[in-house]
XYZ file of N, CA and C in Angstrom:
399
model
N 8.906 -69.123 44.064
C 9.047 -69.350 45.490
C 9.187 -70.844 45.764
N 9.754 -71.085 46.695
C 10.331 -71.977 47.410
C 8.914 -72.974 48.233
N 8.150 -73.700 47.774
C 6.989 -73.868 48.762
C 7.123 -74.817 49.594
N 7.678 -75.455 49.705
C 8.013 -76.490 50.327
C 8.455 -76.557 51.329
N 10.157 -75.398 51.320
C 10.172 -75.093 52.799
C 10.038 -74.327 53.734
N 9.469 -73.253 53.092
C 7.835 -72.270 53.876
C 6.745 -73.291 54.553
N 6.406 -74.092 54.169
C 5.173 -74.981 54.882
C 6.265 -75.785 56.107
N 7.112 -76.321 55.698
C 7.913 -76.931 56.641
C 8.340 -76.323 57.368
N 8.680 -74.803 57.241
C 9.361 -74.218 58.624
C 7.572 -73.325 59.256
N 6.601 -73.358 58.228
C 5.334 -73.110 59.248
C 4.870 -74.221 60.232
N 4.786 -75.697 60.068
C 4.693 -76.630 60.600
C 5.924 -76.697 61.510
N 7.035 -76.557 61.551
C 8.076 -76.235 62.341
C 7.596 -75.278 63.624
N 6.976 -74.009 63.428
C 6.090 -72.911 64.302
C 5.069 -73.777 64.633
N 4.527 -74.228 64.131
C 3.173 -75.125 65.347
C 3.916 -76.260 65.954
N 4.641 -76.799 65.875
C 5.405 -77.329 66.725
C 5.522 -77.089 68.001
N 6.865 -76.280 67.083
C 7.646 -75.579 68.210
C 6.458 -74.513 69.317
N 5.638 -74.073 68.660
C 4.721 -73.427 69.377
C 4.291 -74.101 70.855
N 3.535 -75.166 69.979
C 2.915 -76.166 70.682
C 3.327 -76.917 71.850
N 5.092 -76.699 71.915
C 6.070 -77.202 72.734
C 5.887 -76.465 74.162
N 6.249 -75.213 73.253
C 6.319 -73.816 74.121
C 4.612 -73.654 75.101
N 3.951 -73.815 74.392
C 2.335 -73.715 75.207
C 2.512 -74.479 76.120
N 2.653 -76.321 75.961
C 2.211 -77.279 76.698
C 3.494 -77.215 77.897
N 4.967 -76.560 77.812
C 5.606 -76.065 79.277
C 5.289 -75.281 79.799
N 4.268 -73.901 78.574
C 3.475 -72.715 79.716
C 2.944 -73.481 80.842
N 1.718 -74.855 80.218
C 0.645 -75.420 80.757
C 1.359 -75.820 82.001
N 2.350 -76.836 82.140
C 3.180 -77.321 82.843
C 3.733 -76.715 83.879
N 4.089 -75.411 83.725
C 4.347 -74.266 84.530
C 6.286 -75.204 84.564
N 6.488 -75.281 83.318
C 8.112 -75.043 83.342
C 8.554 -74.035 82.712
N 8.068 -73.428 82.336
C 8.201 -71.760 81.315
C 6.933 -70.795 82.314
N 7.488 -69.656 82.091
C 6.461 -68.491 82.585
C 5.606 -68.185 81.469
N 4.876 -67.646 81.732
C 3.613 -67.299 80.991
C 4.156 -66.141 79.710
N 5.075 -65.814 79.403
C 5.472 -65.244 78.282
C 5.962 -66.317 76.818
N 6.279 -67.124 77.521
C 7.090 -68.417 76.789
C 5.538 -68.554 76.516
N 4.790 -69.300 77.317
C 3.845 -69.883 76.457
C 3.040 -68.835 75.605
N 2.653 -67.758 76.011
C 1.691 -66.894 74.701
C 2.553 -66.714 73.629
N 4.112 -66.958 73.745
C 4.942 -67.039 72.439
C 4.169 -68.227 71.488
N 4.147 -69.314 72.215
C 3.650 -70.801 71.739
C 2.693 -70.167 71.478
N 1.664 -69.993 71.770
C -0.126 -69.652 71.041
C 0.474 -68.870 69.627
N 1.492 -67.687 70.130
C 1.405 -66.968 68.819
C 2.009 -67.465 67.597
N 3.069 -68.551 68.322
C 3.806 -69.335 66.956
C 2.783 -70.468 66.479
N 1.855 -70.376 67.491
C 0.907 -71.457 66.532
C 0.209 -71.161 65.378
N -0.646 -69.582 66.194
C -1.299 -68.857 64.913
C -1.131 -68.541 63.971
N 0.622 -68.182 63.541
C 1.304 -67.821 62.952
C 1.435 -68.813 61.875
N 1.691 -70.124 62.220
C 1.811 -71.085 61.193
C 0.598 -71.643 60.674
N -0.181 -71.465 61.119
C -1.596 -72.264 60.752
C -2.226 -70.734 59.734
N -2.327 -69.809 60.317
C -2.189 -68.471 59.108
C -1.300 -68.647 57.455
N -0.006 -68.845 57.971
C 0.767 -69.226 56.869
C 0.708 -70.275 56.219
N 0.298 -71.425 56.613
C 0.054 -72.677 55.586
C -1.627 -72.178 54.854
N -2.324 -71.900 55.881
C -3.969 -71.212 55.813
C -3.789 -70.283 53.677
N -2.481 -69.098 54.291
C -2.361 -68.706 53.282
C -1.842 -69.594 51.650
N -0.759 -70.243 51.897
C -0.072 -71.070 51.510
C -0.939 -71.869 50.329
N -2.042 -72.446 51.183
C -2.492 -73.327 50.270
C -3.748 -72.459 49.640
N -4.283 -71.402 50.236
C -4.803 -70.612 49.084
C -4.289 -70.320 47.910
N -2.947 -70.017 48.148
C -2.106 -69.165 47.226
C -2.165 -70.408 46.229
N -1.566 -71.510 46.606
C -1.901 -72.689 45.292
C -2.698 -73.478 44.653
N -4.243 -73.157 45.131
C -5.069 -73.346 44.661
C -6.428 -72.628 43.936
N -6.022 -71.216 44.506
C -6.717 -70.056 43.593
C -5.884 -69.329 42.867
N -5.568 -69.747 41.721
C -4.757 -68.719 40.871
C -5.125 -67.134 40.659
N -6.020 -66.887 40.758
C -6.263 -65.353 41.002
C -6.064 -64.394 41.882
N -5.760 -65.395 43.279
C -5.210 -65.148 44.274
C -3.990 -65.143 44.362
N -3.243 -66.017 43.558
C -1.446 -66.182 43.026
C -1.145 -65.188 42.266
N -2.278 -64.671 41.353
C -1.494 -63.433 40.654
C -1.475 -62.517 41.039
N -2.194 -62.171 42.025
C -2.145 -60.690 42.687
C -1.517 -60.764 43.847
N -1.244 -61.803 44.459
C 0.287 -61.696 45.022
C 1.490 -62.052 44.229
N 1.684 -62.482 43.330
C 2.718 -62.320 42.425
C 2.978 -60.636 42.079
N 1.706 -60.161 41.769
C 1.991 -58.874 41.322
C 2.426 -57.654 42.254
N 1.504 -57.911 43.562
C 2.193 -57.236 44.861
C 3.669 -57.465 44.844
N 4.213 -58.935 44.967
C 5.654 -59.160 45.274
C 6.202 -58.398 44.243
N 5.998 -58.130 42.987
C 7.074 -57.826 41.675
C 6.820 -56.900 41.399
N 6.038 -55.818 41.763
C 5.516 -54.620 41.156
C 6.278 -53.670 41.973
N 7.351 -52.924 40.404
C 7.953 -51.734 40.725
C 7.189 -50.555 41.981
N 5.922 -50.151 41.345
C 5.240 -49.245 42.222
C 5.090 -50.041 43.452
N 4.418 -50.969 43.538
C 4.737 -51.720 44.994
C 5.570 -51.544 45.825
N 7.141 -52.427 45.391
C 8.491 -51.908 45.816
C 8.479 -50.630 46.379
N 8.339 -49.310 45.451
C 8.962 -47.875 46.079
C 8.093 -47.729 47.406
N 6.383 -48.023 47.248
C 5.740 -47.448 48.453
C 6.373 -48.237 49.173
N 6.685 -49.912 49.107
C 6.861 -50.237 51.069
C 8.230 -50.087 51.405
N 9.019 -49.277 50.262
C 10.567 -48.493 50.837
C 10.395 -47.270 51.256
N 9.659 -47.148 50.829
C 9.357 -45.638 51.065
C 8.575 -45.740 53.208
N 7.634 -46.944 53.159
C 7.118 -46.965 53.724
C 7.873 -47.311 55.331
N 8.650 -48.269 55.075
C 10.252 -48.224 55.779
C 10.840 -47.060 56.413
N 10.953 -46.420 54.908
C 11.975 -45.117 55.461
C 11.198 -43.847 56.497
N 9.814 -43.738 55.710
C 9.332 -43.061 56.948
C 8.820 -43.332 58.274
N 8.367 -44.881 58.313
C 8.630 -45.698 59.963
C 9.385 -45.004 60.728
N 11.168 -45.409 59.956
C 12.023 -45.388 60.172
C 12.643 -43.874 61.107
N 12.208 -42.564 60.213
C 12.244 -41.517 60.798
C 11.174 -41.551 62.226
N 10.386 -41.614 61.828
C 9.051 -41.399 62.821
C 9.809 -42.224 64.187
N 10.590 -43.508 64.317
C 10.662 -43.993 65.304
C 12.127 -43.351 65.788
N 12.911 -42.680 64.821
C 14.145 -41.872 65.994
C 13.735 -40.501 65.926
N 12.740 -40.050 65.392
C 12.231 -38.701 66.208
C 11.423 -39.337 67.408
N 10.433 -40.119 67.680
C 9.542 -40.714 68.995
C 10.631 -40.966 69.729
N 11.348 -41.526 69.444
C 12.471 -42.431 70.201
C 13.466 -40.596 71.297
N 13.957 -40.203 70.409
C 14.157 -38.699 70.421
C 13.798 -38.048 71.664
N 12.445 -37.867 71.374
C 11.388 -36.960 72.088
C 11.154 -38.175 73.152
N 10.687 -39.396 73.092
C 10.907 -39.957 74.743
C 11.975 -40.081 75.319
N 13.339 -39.950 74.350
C 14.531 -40.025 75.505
C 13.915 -38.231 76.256
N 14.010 -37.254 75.438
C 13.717 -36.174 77.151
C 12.513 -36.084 77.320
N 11.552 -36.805 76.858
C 9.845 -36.781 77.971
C 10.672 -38.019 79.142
N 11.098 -38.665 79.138
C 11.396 -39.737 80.329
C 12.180 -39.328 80.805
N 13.515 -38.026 80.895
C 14.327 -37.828 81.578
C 13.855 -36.239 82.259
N 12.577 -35.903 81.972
C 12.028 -35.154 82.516
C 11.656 -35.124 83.830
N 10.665 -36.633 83.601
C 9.716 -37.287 84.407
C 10.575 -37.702 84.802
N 11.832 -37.886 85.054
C 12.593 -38.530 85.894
C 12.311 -40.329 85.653
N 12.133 -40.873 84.765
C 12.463 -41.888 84.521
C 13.710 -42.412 83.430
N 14.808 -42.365 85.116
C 16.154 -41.958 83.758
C 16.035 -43.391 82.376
N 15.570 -44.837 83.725
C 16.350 -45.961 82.739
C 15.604 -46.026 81.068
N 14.119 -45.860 81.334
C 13.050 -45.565 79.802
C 14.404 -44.627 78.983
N 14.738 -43.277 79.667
C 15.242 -42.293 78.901
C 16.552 -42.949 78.172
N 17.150 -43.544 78.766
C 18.852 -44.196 78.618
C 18.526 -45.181 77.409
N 16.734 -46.064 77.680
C 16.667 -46.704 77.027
C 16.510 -46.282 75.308
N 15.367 -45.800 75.313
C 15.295 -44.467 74.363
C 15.817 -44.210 73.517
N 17.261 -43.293 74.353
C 18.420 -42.645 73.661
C 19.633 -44.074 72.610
N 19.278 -45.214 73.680
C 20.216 -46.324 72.869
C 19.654 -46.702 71.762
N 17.920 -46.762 71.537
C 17.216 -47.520 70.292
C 17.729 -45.735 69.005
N 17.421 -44.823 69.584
C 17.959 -43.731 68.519
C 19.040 -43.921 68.027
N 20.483 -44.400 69.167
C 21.685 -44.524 68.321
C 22.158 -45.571 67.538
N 21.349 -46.658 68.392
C 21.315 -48.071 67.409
C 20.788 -47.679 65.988
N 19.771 -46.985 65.756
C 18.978 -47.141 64.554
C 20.087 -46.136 63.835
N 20.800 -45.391 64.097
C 21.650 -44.271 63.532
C 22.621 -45.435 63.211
N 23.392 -45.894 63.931
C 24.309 -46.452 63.799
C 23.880 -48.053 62.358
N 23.108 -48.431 62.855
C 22.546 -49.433 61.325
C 22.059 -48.473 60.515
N 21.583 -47.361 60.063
C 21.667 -46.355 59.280
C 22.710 -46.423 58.547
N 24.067 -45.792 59.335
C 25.354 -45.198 58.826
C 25.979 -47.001 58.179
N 25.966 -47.519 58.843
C 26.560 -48.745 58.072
C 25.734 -49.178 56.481
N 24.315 -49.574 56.559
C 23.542 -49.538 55.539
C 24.008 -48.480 54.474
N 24.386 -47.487 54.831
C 24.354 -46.594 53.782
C 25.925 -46.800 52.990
N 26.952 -46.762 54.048
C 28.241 -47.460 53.541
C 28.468 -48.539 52.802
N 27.677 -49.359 53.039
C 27.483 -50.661 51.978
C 26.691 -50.132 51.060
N 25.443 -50.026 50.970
C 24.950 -49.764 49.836
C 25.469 -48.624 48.722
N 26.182 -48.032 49.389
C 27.037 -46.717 48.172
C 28.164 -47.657 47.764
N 29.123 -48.510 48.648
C 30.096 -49.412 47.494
C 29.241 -50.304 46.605
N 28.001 -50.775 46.963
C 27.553 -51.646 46.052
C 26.736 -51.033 45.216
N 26.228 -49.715 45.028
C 25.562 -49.262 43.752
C 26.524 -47.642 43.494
């Protein structure tokens, strides 16, 4: 791995975080912008947090080495993907007609577009990956 510019683009997130908070504070951004900033802060101070564990406890480096490279690893969090993956265009599914029930057409419209989006990056994914294996 690359460590160097993982810490630099985490320090990049407290930054940029930090940017984003102090225009929440300012009230030149709405209050979504800034809890972005808090979260890009946490985010990087987590990741360097991790970062420099990872290079100074080697026992801690090998068992994330071994997470990252381990065949059995790999299949569960594809596996783990793929059934997300179902679970959210059957939900997706079933709230497009629970919301067009309830008469909340735009949820339903909305719904029905995240099902065909995910179909539609489906069908492409699968077209590429059959010319390439």
């Amino acid at each position: 791995m690359n460590y160097g510019k993982k810490i630099y683009l985490d320090i990049f997130y407290i930054i940029f975080g930090a940017v984003l908070l102090g225009c929440g504070i300012a009230e030149v951004v709405d209050s979504f912008w800034s809890g972005m900033g808090g979260a890009l802060i946490a985010v990087g101070a987590v990741r360097i947090a991790q970062q420099i564990k990872f290079r100074k406890n080697p026992e801690y480096r090998e068992k994330i080495e071994i997470e990252s490279k381990d065949e059995r690893n790999r299949f569960i969090a594809l596996r783990a993907w793929a059934w997300s993956g179902y679970a959210f265009v059957i939900i997706s599914a079933v709230g497009t007609i629970g919301f067009k029930i309830a008469g909340n057409d735009l949820l339903s419209q909305f719904c029905a577009y995240a099902v065909c989006l995910v179909i539609i990056l489906y069908w492409i994914s699968y077209m590429l990956l059959r010319r390439k294996y």
